[in-house]
JSON list of C-alpha atoms in Angstrom, two decimals:
[
{"chain": "A", "resi": 195, "resn": "MET", "atom": "CA", "xyz": [9.47, 11.95, -10.73]},
{"chain": "A", "resi": 196, "resn": "VAL", "atom": "CA", "xyz": [6.86, 10.03, -8.71]},
{"chain": "A", "resi": 197, "resn": "VAL", "atom": "CA", "xyz": [5.44, 6.99, -10.22]},
{"chain": "A", "resi": 198, "resn": "TRP", "atom": "CA", "xyz": [1.57, 6.55, -9.48]},
{"chain": "A", "resi": 199, "resn": "ARG", "atom": "CA", "xyz": [0.29, 3.15, -10.38]},
{"chain": "A", "resi": 200, "resn": "GLN", "atom": "CA", "xyz": [-3.03, 1.43, -9.92]},
{"chain": "A", "resi": 201, "resn": "TYR", "atom": "CA", "xyz": [-3.62, -2.09, -8.38]},
{"chain": "A", "resi": 202, "resn": "LEU", "atom": "CA", "xyz": [-7.17, -1.91, -8.13]},
{"chain": "A", "resi": 203, "resn": "VAL", "atom": "CA", "xyz": [-9.10, -3.94, -5.56]},
{"chain": "A", "resi": 204, "resn": "PRO", "atom": "CA", "xyz": [-11.77, -6.23, -7.33]},
{"chain": "A", "resi": 205, "resn": "GLU", "atom": "CA", "xyz": [-15.32, -4.89, -7.14]},
{"chain": "A", "resi": 206, "resn": "THR", "atom": "CA", "xyz": [-16.55, -7.89, -5.01]},
{"chain": "A", "resi": 207, "resn": "GLN", "atom": "CA", "xyz": [-13.79, -6.96, -2.30]},
{"chain": "A", "resi": 208, "resn": "ALA", "atom": "CA", "xyz": [-14.52, -3.18, -2.71]},
{"chain": "A", "resi": 209, "resn": "ALA", "atom": "CA", "xyz": [-18.19, -3.80, -1.78]},
{"chain": "A", "resi": 210, "resn": "LYS", "atom": "CA", "xyz": [-17.10, -5.23, 1.43]},
{"chain": "A", "resi": 211, "resn": "VAL", "atom": "CA", "xyz": [-14.73, -2.56, 2.64]},
{"chain": "A", "resi": 212, "resn": "THR", "atom": "CA", "xyz": [-16.33, 0.65, 1.32]},
{"chain": "A", "resi": 213, "resn": "TYR", "atom": "CA", "xyz": [-19.50, 2.58, 1.26]},
{"chain": "A", "resi": 214, "resn": "GLY", "atom": "CA", "xyz": [-19.83, 2.16, -2.51]},
{"chain": "A", "resi": 215, "resn": "LYS", "atom": "CA", "xyz": [-19.32, 4.82, -5.30]},
{"chain": "A", "resi": 216, "resn": "GLN", "atom": "CA", "xyz": [-20.86, 7.67, -3.44]},
{"chain": "A", "resi": 217, "resn": "ASN", "atom": "CA", "xyz": [-17.69, 9.71, -2.53]},
{"chain": "A", "resi": 218, "resn": "THR", "atom": "CA", "xyz": [-18.27, 13.49, -2.89]},
{"chain": "A", "resi": 219, "resn": "LYS", "atom": "CA", "xyz": [-14.51, 14.05, -2.83]},
{"chain": "A", "resi": 220, "resn": "LYS", "atom": "CA", "xyz": [-14.56, 17.39, -0.95]},
{"chain": "A", "resi": 221, "resn": "TYR", "atom": "CA", "xyz": [-11.39, 16.54, 1.27]},
{"chain": "A", "resi": 222, "resn": "ILE", "atom": "CA", "xyz": [-8.05, 14.77, 1.10]},
{"chain": "A", "resi": 223, "resn": "ILE", "atom": "CA", "xyz": [-7.27, 13.02, 4.25]},
{"chain": "A", "resi": 224, "resn": "ILE", "atom": "CA", "xyz": [-3.61, 12.28, 5.13]},
{"chain": "A", "resi": 225, "resn": "HIS", "atom": "CA", "xyz": [-3.04, 9.09, 7.17]},
{"chain": "A", "resi": 226, "resn": "GLU", "atom": "CA", "xyz": [0.13, 7.10, 8.10]},
{"chain": "A", "resi": 227, "resn": "THR", "atom": "CA", "xyz": [0.37, 3.29, 8.16]},
{"chain": "A", "resi": 228, "resn": "ASP", "atom": "CA", "xyz": [1.91, 3.39, 11.75]},
{"chain": "A", "resi": 229, "resn": "ASN", "atom": "CA", "xyz": [3.80, 0.20, 10.76]},
{"chain": "A", "resi": 230, "resn": "GLU", "atom": "CA", "xyz": [7.61, 0.62, 10.88]},
{"chain": "A", "resi": 231, "resn": "LYS", "atom": "CA", "xyz": [8.30, -3.07, 10.16]},
{"chain": "A", "resi": 232, "resn": "SER", "atom": "CA", "xyz": [10.71, -3.71, 7.22]},
{"chain": "A", "resi": 233, "resn": "GLY", "atom": "CA", "xyz": [9.09, -4.34, 4.01]},
{"chain": "A", "resi": 234, "resn": "ALA", "atom": "CA", "xyz": [5.75, -2.55, 4.87]},
{"chain": "A", "resi": 235, "resn": "ASP", "atom": "CA", "xyz": [5.90, -0.44, 1.90]},
{"chain": "A", "resi": 236, "resn": "ALA", "atom": "CA", "xyz": [3.26, 0.86, -0.61]},
{"chain": "A", "resi": 237, "resn": "ASP", "atom": "CA", "xyz": [3.39, -2.38, -2.75]},
{"chain": "A", "resi": 238, "resn": "ALA", "atom": "CA", "xyz": [2.69, -4.49, 0.46]},
{"chain": "A", "resi": 239, "resn": "TYR", "atom": "CA", "xyz": [-0.25, -2.42, 1.59]},
{"chain": "A", "resi": 240, "resn": "ALA", "atom": "CA", "xyz": [-1.78, -2.36, -1.89]},
{"chain": "A", "resi": 241, "resn": "ARG", "atom": "CA", "xyz": [-1.55, -6.09, -1.94]},
{"chain": "A", "resi": 242, "resn": "LEU", "atom": "CA", "xyz": [-2.91, -6.38, 1.55]},
{"chain": "A", "resi": 243, "resn": "GLN", "atom": "CA", "xyz": [-6.00, -4.41, 0.31]},
{"chain": "A", "resi": 244, "resn": "TYR", "atom": "CA", "xyz": [-6.26, -6.35, -2.97]},
{"chain": "A", "resi": 245, "resn": "ASN", "atom": "CA", "xyz": [-6.14, -9.84, -1.13]},
{"chain": "A", "resi": 246, "resn": "GLY", "atom": "CA", "xyz": [-8.57, -8.75, 1.56]},
{"chain": "A", "resi": 247, "resn": "HIS", "atom": "CA", "xyz": [-7.52, -6.56, 4.55]},
{"chain": "A", "resi": 248, "resn": "TYR", "atom": "CA", "xyz": [-7.65, -8.38, 7.95]},
{"chain": "A", "resi": 249, "resn": "ARG", "atom": "CA", "xyz": [-9.68, -5.34, 9.06]},
{"chain": "A", "resi": 250, "resn": "GLU", "atom": "CA", "xyz": [-12.77, -3.71, 7.55]},
{"chain": "A", "resi": 251, "resn": "ALA", "atom": "CA", "xyz": [-10.79, -0.71, 6.56]},
{"chain": "A", "resi": 252, "resn": "SER", "atom": "CA", "xyz": [-9.74, 0.98, 3.24]},
{"chain": "A", "resi": 253, "resn": "TRP", "atom": "CA", "xyz": [-8.01, 3.95, 1.70]},
{"chain": "A", "resi": 254, "resn": "HIS", "atom": "CA", "xyz": [-7.35, 5.01, -1.85]},
{"chain": "A", "resi": 255, "resn": "LEU", "atom": "CA", "xyz": [-3.67, 5.46, -2.20]},
{"chain": "A", "resi": 256, "resn": "THR", "atom": "CA", "xyz": [-0.64, 4.24, -0.37]},
{"chain": "A", "resi": 257, "resn": "VAL", "atom": "CA", "xyz": [2.57, 6.29, -0.86]},
{"chain": "A", "resi": 258, "resn": "ASP", "atom": "CA", "xyz": [6.27, 5.30, 0.11]},
{"chain": "A", "resi": 259, "resn": "ASP", "atom": "CA", "xyz": [9.67, 6.67, -0.91]},
{"chain": "A", "resi": 260, "resn": "LYS", "atom": "CA", "xyz": [9.49, 4.99, -4.34]},
{"chain": "A", "resi": 261, "resn": "GLU", "atom": "CA", "xyz": [5.92, 5.07, -5.55]},
{"chain": "A", "resi": 262, "resn": "ALA", "atom": "CA", "xyz": [2.32, 5.70, -5.00]},
{"chain": "A", "resi": 263, "resn": "VAL", "atom": "CA", "xyz": [-0.06, 2.78, -5.41]},
{"chain": "A", "resi": 264, "resn": "GLN", "atom": "CA", "xyz": [-3.85, 3.41, -5.88]},
{"chain": "A", "resi": 265, "resn": "SER", "atom": "CA", "xyz": [-6.16, 0.53, -4.66]},
{"chain": "A", "resi": 266, "resn": "PHE", "atom": "CA", "xyz": [-9.66, 2.18, -5.14]},
{"chain": "A", "resi": 267, "resn": "ALA", "atom": "CA", "xyz": [-11.03, 4.54, -7.67]},
{"chain": "A", "resi": 268, "resn": "PHE", "atom": "CA", "xyz": [-11.81, 7.84, -6.05]},
{"chain": "A", "resi": 269, "resn": "GLU", "atom": "CA", "xyz": [-15.57, 7.37, -6.58]},
{"chain": "A", "resi": 270, "resn": "TYR", "atom": "CA", "xyz": [-15.48, 4.86, -3.89]},
{"chain": "A", "resi": 271, "resn": "ALA", "atom": "CA", "xyz": [-16.16, 6.13, -0.30]},
{"chain": "A", "resi": 272, "resn": "CYS", "atom": "CA", "xyz": [-13.34, 4.27, 1.53]},
{"chain": "A", "resi": 273, "resn": "VAL", "atom": "CA", "xyz": [-13.55, 3.48, 5.29]},
{"chain": "A", "resi": 274, "resn": "GLY", "atom": "CA", "xyz": [-10.52, 4.93, 7.08]},
{"chain": "A", "resi": 275, "resn": "ALA", "atom": "CA", "xyz": [-11.40, 8.37, 8.34]},
{"chain": "A", "resi": 276, "resn": "GLY", "atom": "CA", "xyz": [-12.91, 7.15, 11.59]},
{"chain": "A", "resi": 277, "resn": "SER", "atom": "CA", "xyz": [-16.29, 8.80, 10.83]},
{"chain": "A", "resi": 278, "resn": "ALA", "atom": "CA", "xyz": [-18.99, 8.32, 8.19]},
{"chain": "A", "resi": 279, "resn": "LYS", "atom": "CA", "xyz": [-18.84, 11.98, 7.45]},
{"chain": "A", "resi": 280, "resn": "GLY", "atom": "CA", "xyz": [-15.10, 11.85, 6.78]},
{"chain": "A", "resi": 281, "resn": "ASN", "atom": "CA", "xyz": [-15.38, 8.48, 4.79]},
{"chain": "A", "resi": 282, "resn": "LEU", "atom": "CA", "xyz": [-18.18, 9.91, 2.47]},
{"chain": "A", "resi": 283, "resn": "GLN", "atom": "CA", "xyz": [-16.36, 13.12, 1.53]},
{"chain": "A", "resi": 284, "resn": "SER", "atom": "CA", "xyz": [-12.58, 12.17, 1.29]},
{"chain": "A", "resi": 285, "resn": "ILE", "atom": "CA", "xyz": [-9.88, 10.77, -0.80]},
{"chain": "A", "resi": 286, "resn": "GLN", "atom": "CA", "xyz": [-7.55, 9.03, 1.66]},
{"chain": "A", "resi": 287, "resn": "VAL", "atom": "CA", "xyz": [-3.92, 8.76, 1.35]},
{"chain": "A", "resi": 288, "resn": "ASN", "atom": "CA", "xyz": [-1.75, 6.61, 3.54]},
{"chain": "A", "resi": 289, "resn": "ILE", "atom": "CA", "xyz": [2.01, 7.34, 3.98]},
{"chain": "A", "resi": 290, "resn": "CYS", "atom": "CA", "xyz": [4.33, 4.56, 4.71]},
{"chain": "A", "resi": 291, "resn": "VAL", "atom": "CA", "xyz": [6.72, 4.65, 7.72]},
{"chain": "A", "resi": 292, "resn": "ASN", "atom": "CA", "xyz": [8.51, 1.37, 7.11]},
{"chain": "A", "resi": 293, "resn": "SER", "atom": "CA", "xyz": [11.92, 1.35, 8.74]},
{"chain": "A", "resi": 294, "resn": "ASP", "atom": "CA", "xyz": [13.65, 0.44, 5.53]},
{"chain": "A", "resi": 295, "resn": "GLY", "atom": "CA", "xyz": [12.23, 3.31, 3.63]},
{"chain": "A", "resi": 296, "resn": "ASP", "atom": "CA", "xyz": [12.94, 6.91, 3.58]},
{"chain": "A", "resi": 297, "resn": "TYR", "atom": "CA", "xyz": [10.16, 8.75, 5.53]},
{"chain": "A", "resi": 298, "resn": "LEU", "atom": "CA", "xyz": [11.02, 12.30, 4.41]},
{"chain": "A", "resi": 299, "resn": "GLN", "atom": "CA", "xyz": [10.94, 11.18, 0.74]},
{"chain": "A", "resi": 300, "resn": "ALA", "atom": "CA", "xyz": [7.68, 9.41, 1.23]},
{"chain": "A", "resi": 301, "resn": "VAL", "atom": "CA", "xyz": [6.22, 12.71, 2.61]},
{"chain": "A", "resi": 302, "resn": "ASN", "atom": "CA", "xyz": [7.68, 14.55, -0.33]},
{"chain": "A", "resi": 303, "resn": "ASN", "atom": "CA", "xyz": [6.09, 12.01, -2.78]},
{"chain": "A", "resi": 304, "resn": "THR", "atom": "CA", "xyz": [2.79, 12.36, -1.00]},
{"chain": "A", "resi": 305, "resn": "ALA", "atom": "CA", "xyz": [2.81, 16.10, -1.33]},
{"chain": "A", "resi": 306, "resn": "VAL", "atom": "CA", "xyz": [3.35, 15.75, -5.20]},
{"chain": "A", "resi": 307, "resn": "ILE", "atom": "CA", "xyz": [0.56, 13.17, -5.36]},
{"chain": "A", "resi": 308, "resn": "VAL", "atom": "CA", "xyz": [-1.78, 15.35, -3.26]},
{"chain": "A", "resi": 309, "resn": "ALA", "atom": "CA", "xyz": [-1.14, 18.38, -5.53]},
{"chain": "A", "resi": 310, "resn": "ARG", "atom": "CA", "xyz": [-1.83, 16.37, -8.59]},
{"chain": "A", "resi": 311, "resn": "ILE", "atom": "CA", "xyz": [-5.16, 15.06, -7.03]},
{"chain": "A", "resi": 312, "resn": "MET", "atom": "CA", "xyz": [-6.21, 18.71, -5.97]},
{"chain": "A", "resi": 313, "resn": "LYS", "atom": "CA", "xyz": [-5.70, 19.73, -9.61]},
{"chain": "A", "resi": 314, "resn": "GLU", "atom": "CA", "xyz": [-7.67, 16.86, -11.11]},
{"chain": "A", "resi": 315, "resn": "GLU", "atom": "CA", "xyz": [-10.55, 16.77, -8.56]},
{"chain": "A", "resi": 316, "resn": "ASN", "atom": "CA", "xyz": [-10.56, 20.56, -7.93]},
{"chain": "A", "resi": 317, "resn": "ILE", "atom": "CA", "xyz": [-10.06, 20.30, -4.17]},
{"chain": "A", "resi": 318, "resn": "THR", "atom": "CA", "xyz": [-8.77, 23.38, -2.40]},
{"chain": "A", "resi": 319, "resn": "ILE", "atom": "CA", "xyz": [-5.66, 23.43, -0.16]},
{"chain": "A", "resi": 320, "resn": "ASN", "atom": "CA", "xyz": [-7.74, 24.18, 2.94]},
{"chain": "A", "resi": 321, "resn": "ASN", "atom": "CA", "xyz": [-9.47, 20.89, 2.55]},
{"chain": "A", "resi": 322, "resn": "ILE", "atom": "CA", "xyz": [-6.29, 18.94, 2.94]},
{"chain": "A", "resi": 323, "resn": "VAL", "atom": "CA", "xyz": [-6.70, 17.50, 6.49]},
{"chain": "A", "resi": 324, "resn": "GLN", "atom": "CA", "xyz": [-5.12, 15.12, 8.95]},
{"chain": "A", "resi": 325, "resn": "HIS", "atom": "CA", "xyz": [-6.94, 11.85, 10.03]},
{"chain": "A", "resi": 326, "resn": "HIS", "atom": "CA", "xyz": [-7.33, 13.70, 13.37]},
{"chain": "A", "resi": 327, "resn": "TYR", "atom": "CA", "xyz": [-9.67, 16.20, 11.77]},
{"chain": "A", "resi": 328, "resn": "PHE", "atom": "CA", "xyz": [-12.51, 13.73, 11.64]},
{"chain": "A", "resi": 329, "resn": "ASN", "atom": "CA", "xyz": [-12.00, 11.66, 14.80]},
{"chain": "A", "resi": 330, "resn": "ASN", "atom": "CA", "xyz": [-9.45, 13.55, 17.11]},
{"chain": "A", "resi": 331, "resn": "LYS", "atom": "CA", "xyz": [-7.15, 10.47, 17.12]},
{"chain": "A", "resi": 332, "resn": "ASN", "atom": "CA", "xyz": [-3.37, 11.10, 17.10]},
{"chain": "A", "resi": 333, "resn": "TYR", "atom": "CA", "xyz": [-2.86, 10.53, 13.40]},
{"chain": "A", "resi": 334, "resn": "PRO", "atom": "CA", "xyz": [-0.79, 10.93, 11.30]},
{"chain": "A", "resi": 335, "resn": "ARG", "atom": "CA", "xyz": [1.47, 10.15, 14.32]},
{"chain": "A", "resi": 336, "resn": "LYS", "atom": "CA", "xyz": [4.93, 11.21, 12.90]},
{"chain": "A", "resi": 337, "resn": "MET", "atom": "CA", "xyz": [3.50, 14.40, 11.42]},
{"chain": "A", "resi": 338, "resn": "ARG", "atom": "CA", "xyz": [1.70, 15.32, 14.65]},
{"chain": "A", "resi": 339, "resn": "GLU", "atom": "CA", "xyz": [5.01, 14.55, 16.58]},
{"chain": "A", "resi": 340, "resn": "GLU", "atom": "CA", "xyz": [6.44, 17.15, 14.07]},
{"chain": "A", "resi": 341, "resn": "ARG", "atom": "CA", "xyz": [8.78, 14.81, 12.19]},
{"chain": "A", "resi": 342, "resn": "VAL", "atom": "CA", "xyz": [7.58, 16.91, 9.48]},
{"chain": "A", "resi": 343, "resn": "LYS", "atom": "CA", "xyz": [5.49, 19.80, 10.67]},
{"chain": "A", "resi": 344, "resn": "TRP", "atom": "CA", "xyz": [1.93, 20.00, 9.17]},
{"chain": "A", "resi": 345, "resn": "MET", "atom": "CA", "xyz": [2.36, 23.52, 7.81]},
{"chain": "A", "resi": 346, "resn": "GLN", "atom": "CA", "xyz": [5.63, 22.52, 6.26]},
{"chain": "A", "resi": 347, "resn": "PHE", "atom": "CA", "xyz": [3.82, 19.52, 4.43]},
{"chain": "A", "resi": 348, "resn": "ILE", "atom": "CA", "xyz": [1.09, 22.00, 3.23]},
{"chain": "A", "resi": 349, "resn": "SER", "atom": "CA", "xyz": [3.85, 24.28, 1.84]},
{"chain": "A", "resi": 350, "resn": "MET", "atom": "CA", "xyz": [5.25, 21.16, 0.10]},
{"chain": "A", "resi": 351, "resn": "VAL", "atom": "CA", "xyz": [1.86, 20.51, -1.45]},
{"chain": "A", "resi": 352, "resn": "ARG", "atom": "CA", "xyz": [1.67, 24.30, -2.66]},
{"chain": "A", "resi": 353, "resn": "ASN", "atom": "CA", "xyz": [4.99, 24.22, -4.28]},
{"chain": "A", "resi": 354, "resn": "ALA", "atom": "CA", "xyz": [4.88, 20.68, -5.82]},
{"chain": "A", "resi": 355, "resn": "SER", "atom": "CA", "xyz": [5.47, 20.13, -9.40]},
{"chain": "A", "resi": 356, "resn": "VAL", "atom": "CA", "xyz": [2.38, 18.11, -10.50]},
{"chain": "A", "resi": 357, "resn": "GLY", "atom": "CA", "xyz": [4.10, 17.47, -13.92]},
{"chain": "A", "resi": 358, "resn": "THR", "atom": "CA", "xyz": [6.62, 15.08, -12.19]},
{"chain": "A", "resi": 359, "resn": "VAL", "atom": "CA", "xyz": [3.95, 12.50, -11.53]},
{"chain": "A", "resi": 360, "resn": "ARG", "atom": "CA", "xyz": [3.90, 9.61, -14.04]},
{"chain": "A", "resi": 361, "resn": "LYS", "atom": "CA", "xyz": [0.75, 7.57, -14.01]},
{"chain": "A", "resi": 362, "resn": "ARG", "atom": "CA", "xyz": [0.50, 3.91, -14.90]},
{"chain": "A", "resi": 363, "resn": "ASN", "atom": "CA", "xyz": [-2.90, 2.30, -15.38]},
{"chain": "A", "resi": 364, "resn": "ALA", "atom": "CA", "xyz": [-3.72, -1.09, -13.94]},
{"chain": "A", "resi": 365, "resn": "ALA", "atom": "CA", "xyz": [-1.80, -3.81, -15.67]},
{"chain": "A", "resi": 366, "resn": "ASN", "atom": "CA", "xyz": [-3.48, -6.45, -17.85]},
{"chain": "A", "resi": 367, "resn": "ALA", "atom": "CA", "xyz": [-0.69, -8.94, -18.54]},
{"chain": "A", "resi": 368, "resn": "THR", "atom": "CA", "xyz": [-1.73, -12.49, -19.44]},
{"chain": "A", "resi": 369, "resn": "THR", "atom": "CA", "xyz": [1.27, -14.39, -17.88]},
{"chain": "A", "resi": 370, "resn": "LYS", "atom": "CA", "xyz": [1.59, -14.27, -14.01]},
{"chain": "A", "resi": 371, "resn": "TYR", "atom": "CA", "xyz": [4.55, -15.29, -12.00]},
{"chain": "A", "resi": 372, "resn": "PHE", "atom": "CA", "xyz": [5.33, -16.99, -8.51]},
{"chain": "A", "resi": 373, "resn": "VAL", "atom": "CA", "xyz": [8.43, -16.73, -6.41]},
{"chain": "A", "resi": 374, "resn": "VAL", "atom": "CA", "xyz": [9.28, -20.05, -4.97]},
{"chain": "A", "resi": 375, "resn": "THR", "atom": "CA", "xyz": [11.60, -20.32, -1.79]},
{"chain": "A", "resi": 376, "resn": "GLY", "atom": "CA", "xyz": [14.12, -22.78, -1.03]},
{"chain": "A", "resi": 377, "resn": "LEU", "atom": "CA", "xyz": [13.45, -25.63, 1.48]},
{"chain": "A", "resi": 378, "resn": "TYR", "atom": "CA", "xyz": [12.76, -25.10, 5.30]},
{"chain": "A", "resi": 379, "resn": "GLU", "atom": "CA", "xyz": [13.94, -27.82, 7.72]},
{"chain": "A", "resi": 380, "resn": "THR", "atom": "CA", "xyz": [10.58, -27.48, 9.84]},
{"chain": "A", "resi": 381, "resn": "GLN", "atom": "CA", "xyz": [7.13, -26.66, 9.27]},
{"chain": "A", "resi": 382, "resn": "GLN", "atom": "CA", "xyz": [7.37, -24.01, 11.86]},
{"chain": "A", "resi": 383, "resn": "ALA", "atom": "CA", "xyz": [10.11, -22.24, 10.00]},
{"chain": "A", "resi": 384, "resn": "ALA", "atom": "CA", "xyz": [8.04, -22.29, 6.86]},
{"chain": "A", "resi": 385, "resn": "GLU", "atom": "CA", "xyz": [5.03, -20.92, 8.75]},
{"chain": "A", "resi": 386, "resn": "ASN", "atom": "CA", "xyz": [7.12, -18.04, 10.16]},
{"chain": "A", "resi": 387, "resn": "ALA", "atom": "CA", "xyz": [8.27, -16.93, 6.79]},
{"chain": "A", "resi": 388, "resn": "HIS", "atom": "CA", "xyz": [4.89, -17.41, 5.31]},
{"chain": "A", "resi": 389, "resn": "ASP", "atom": "CA", "xyz": [3.38, -15.05, 7.84]},
{"chain": "A", "resi": 390, "resn": "VAL", "atom": "CA", "xyz": [5.86, -12.37, 6.99]},
{"chain": "A", "resi": 391, "resn": "LEU", "atom": "CA", "xyz": [5.09, -12.85, 3.15]},
{"chain": "A", "resi": 392, "resn": "LYS", "atom": "CA", "xyz": [1.33, -12.71, 3.73]},
{"chain": "A", "resi": 393, "resn": "TYR", "atom": "CA", "xyz": [0.74, -10.34, 6.48]},
{"chain": "A", "resi": 394, "resn": "ARG", "atom": "CA", "xyz": [3.78, -7.86, 6.16]},
{"chain": "A", "resi": 395, "resn": "PHE", "atom": "CA", "xyz": [4.30, -7.90, 2.44]},
{"chain": "A", "resi": 396, "resn": "GLY", "atom": "CA", "xyz": [0.69, -8.54, 1.54]},
{"chain": "A", "resi": 397, "resn": "TRP", "atom": "CA", "xyz": [1.35, -11.30, -0.86]},
{"chain": "A", "resi": 398, "resn": "ASN", "atom": "CA", "xyz": [-0.70, -14.56, -1.48]},
{"chain": "A", "resi": 399, "resn": "ALA", "atom": "CA", "xyz": [1.52, -17.20, -0.15]},
{"chain": "A", "resi": 400, "resn": "TYR", "atom": "CA", "xyz": [1.15, -20.95, 0.16]},
{"chain": "A", "resi": 401, "resn": "ILE", "atom": "CA", "xyz": [3.20, -23.65, 2.01]},
{"chain": "A", "resi": 402, "resn": "GLU", "atom": "CA", "xyz": [4.07, -26.72, 0.03]},
{"chain": "A", "resi": 403, "resn": "GLN", "atom": "CA", "xyz": [5.38, -29.88, 1.60]},
{"chain": "A", "resi": 404, "resn": "LEU", "atom": "CA", "xyz": [8.15, -31.86, -0.16]},
{"chain": "A", "resi": 405, "resn": "ASN", "atom": "CA", "xyz": [8.84, -35.09, 1.54]},
{"chain": "A", "resi": 406, "resn": "ASP", "atom": "CA", "xyz": [10.00, -34.05, 4.96]},
{"chain": "A", "resi": 407, "resn": "LYS", "atom": "CA", "xyz": [10.78, -30.43, 4.11]},
{"chain": "A", "resi": 408, "resn": "TRP", "atom": "CA", "xyz": [8.70, -27.37, 3.16]},
{"chain": "A", "resi": 409, "resn": "ARG", "atom": "CA", "xyz": [8.78, -24.48, 0.82]},
{"chain": "A", "resi": 410, "resn": "ILE", "atom": "CA", "xyz": [6.76, -21.58, 0.06]},
{"chain": "A", "resi": 411, "resn": "LYS", "atom": "CA", "xyz": [5.18, -20.21, -3.16]},
{"chain": "A", "resi": 412, "resn": "ALA", "atom": "CA", "xyz": [4.27, -16.47, -3.31]},
{"chain": "A", "resi": 413, "resn": "GLY", "atom": "CA", "xyz": [2.51, -14.57, -5.99]},
{"chain": "A", "resi": 414, "resn": "LYS", "atom": "CA", "xyz": [0.88, -14.24, -8.33]},
{"chain": "A", "resi": 415, "resn": "PHE", "atom": "CA", "xyz": [2.95, -11.20, -9.73]},
{"chain": "A", "resi": 416, "resn": "ILE", "atom": "CA", "xyz": [1.76, -9.47, -13.00]},
{"chain": "A", "resi": 417, "resn": "SER", "atom": "CA", "xyz": [5.25, -9.35, -14.44]},
{"chain": "A", "resi": 418, "resn": "LYS", "atom": "CA", "xyz": [8.60, -11.09, -14.29]},
{"chain": "A", "resi": 419, "resn": "THR", "atom": "CA", "xyz": [10.05, -7.77, -13.23]},
{"chain": "A", "resi": 420, "resn": "GLU", "atom": "CA", "xyz": [7.67, -7.44, -10.40]},
{"chain": "A", "resi": 421, "resn": "ALA", "atom": "CA", "xyz": [8.52, -11.03, -9.35]},
{"chain": "A", "resi": 422, "resn": "LYS", "atom": "CA", "xyz": [12.25, -10.11, -9.38]},
{"chain": "A", "resi": 423, "resn": "VAL", "atom": "CA", "xyz": [11.59, -7.28, -7.10]},
{"chain": "A", "resi": 424, "resn": "ALA", "atom": "CA", "xyz": [9.65, -9.55, -4.63]},
{"chain": "A", "resi": 425, "resn": "GLU", "atom": "CA", "xyz": [12.61, -12.07, -4.99]},
{"chain": "A", "resi": 426, "resn": "LYS", "atom": "CA", "xyz": [15.05, -9.37, -3.79]},
{"chain": "A", "resi": 427, "resn": "LYS", "atom": "CA", "xyz": [12.70, -8.51, -1.11]},
{"chain": "A", "resi": 428, "resn": "ILE", "atom": "CA", "xyz": [12.62, -12.03, 0.36]},
{"chain": "A", "resi": 429, "resn": "LYS", "atom": "CA", "xyz": [16.42, -12.24, 0.40]},
{"chain": "A", "resi": 430, "resn": "VAL", "atom": "CA", "xyz": [16.89, -8.78, 1.99]},
{"chain": "A", "resi": 431, "resn": "ALA", "atom": "CA", "xyz": [14.50, -9.80, 4.72]},
{"chain": "A", "resi": 432, "resn": "GLN", "atom": "CA", "xyz": [16.56, -13.00, 5.05]},
{"chain": "A", "resi": 433, "resn": "LEU", "atom": "CA", "xyz": [13.55, -15.18, 4.77]},
{"chain": "A", "resi": 434, "resn": "SER", "atom": "CA", "xyz": [15.17, -17.54, 2.15]},
{"chain": "A", "resi": 435, "resn": "LYS", "atom": "CA", "xyz": [18.80, -17.70, 0.79]},
{"chain": "A", "resi": 436, "resn": "ILE", "atom": "CA", "xyz": [17.40, -19.56, -2.32]},
{"chain": "A", "resi": 437, "resn": "THR", "atom": "CA", "xyz": [14.63, -18.28, -4.54]},
{"chain": "A", "resi": 438, "resn": "GLU", "atom": "CA", "xyz": [13.32, -18.87, -7.98]},
{"chain": "A", "resi": 439, "resn": "VAL", "atom": "CA", "xyz": [10.84, -17.07, -10.24]},
{"chain": "A", "resi": 440, "resn": "VAL", "atom": "CA", "xyz": [8.42, -19.22, -12.11]},
{"chain": "A", "resi": 441, "resn": "ALA", "atom": "CA", "xyz": [5.73, -18.64, -14.68]},
{"chain": "A", "resi": 442, "resn": "ASP", "atom": "CA", "xyz": [2.18, -19.67, -13.71]},
{"chain": "A", "resi": 443, "resn": "LEU", "atom": "CA", "xyz": [1.40, -22.31, -16.42]},
{"chain": "A", "resi": 444, "resn": "THR", "atom": "CA", "xyz": [-2.17, -22.83, -15.45]},
{"chain": "A", "resi": 445, "resn": "GLU", "atom": "CA", "xyz": [-3.43, -19.68, -17.04]}
]
């Protein structure tokens, strides 16, 4: 089973990084994130898009070894193909290559998701293309290096069981949660951890000073379960030994 959930970018942000709702949806473009850093998974990239990408780039779905996260409705013409022609005709799917993930499983999950999109949007197998198709760049890099051969991927799409996809719509929970770290002895140590949380994990993160020490508040997360996952991610990355999940009482 592959979980496909939505974490949709607000319309105000979408207007800045897409061509608007004029996608003809003729192709499906396969990208890779090209980021092997630990923690650079589908959730991190979805949050990066939601919070405002540092580049004027966008894509519809990010897929890792655990899930697929959708950032934009397919009607939006995202900006990731390297050409206006590609952007205006394509649903764009980005495969994670993070070192703490299973790339081969991410590719398999992508094949299932692509097969489901083909069925729902009436897109032919001949119109599943690499990023390279529209601008001749060497992407998706791992596939083009034949970590998984392209025709092998196409075969995986053909044989995928689309019934194994479980869709989850955008959450509408009222209570949000933060993850609060332990204290850092120096501001520089807090800033280093903050940068990982914000730029690698794609979270909103804030540094707070408490007397002569510093801590980080990360979030907001839409459920306590999601915050607990984030808490574990912080500890695995050895950014803070002590963490706490707290509810946002301001809403």
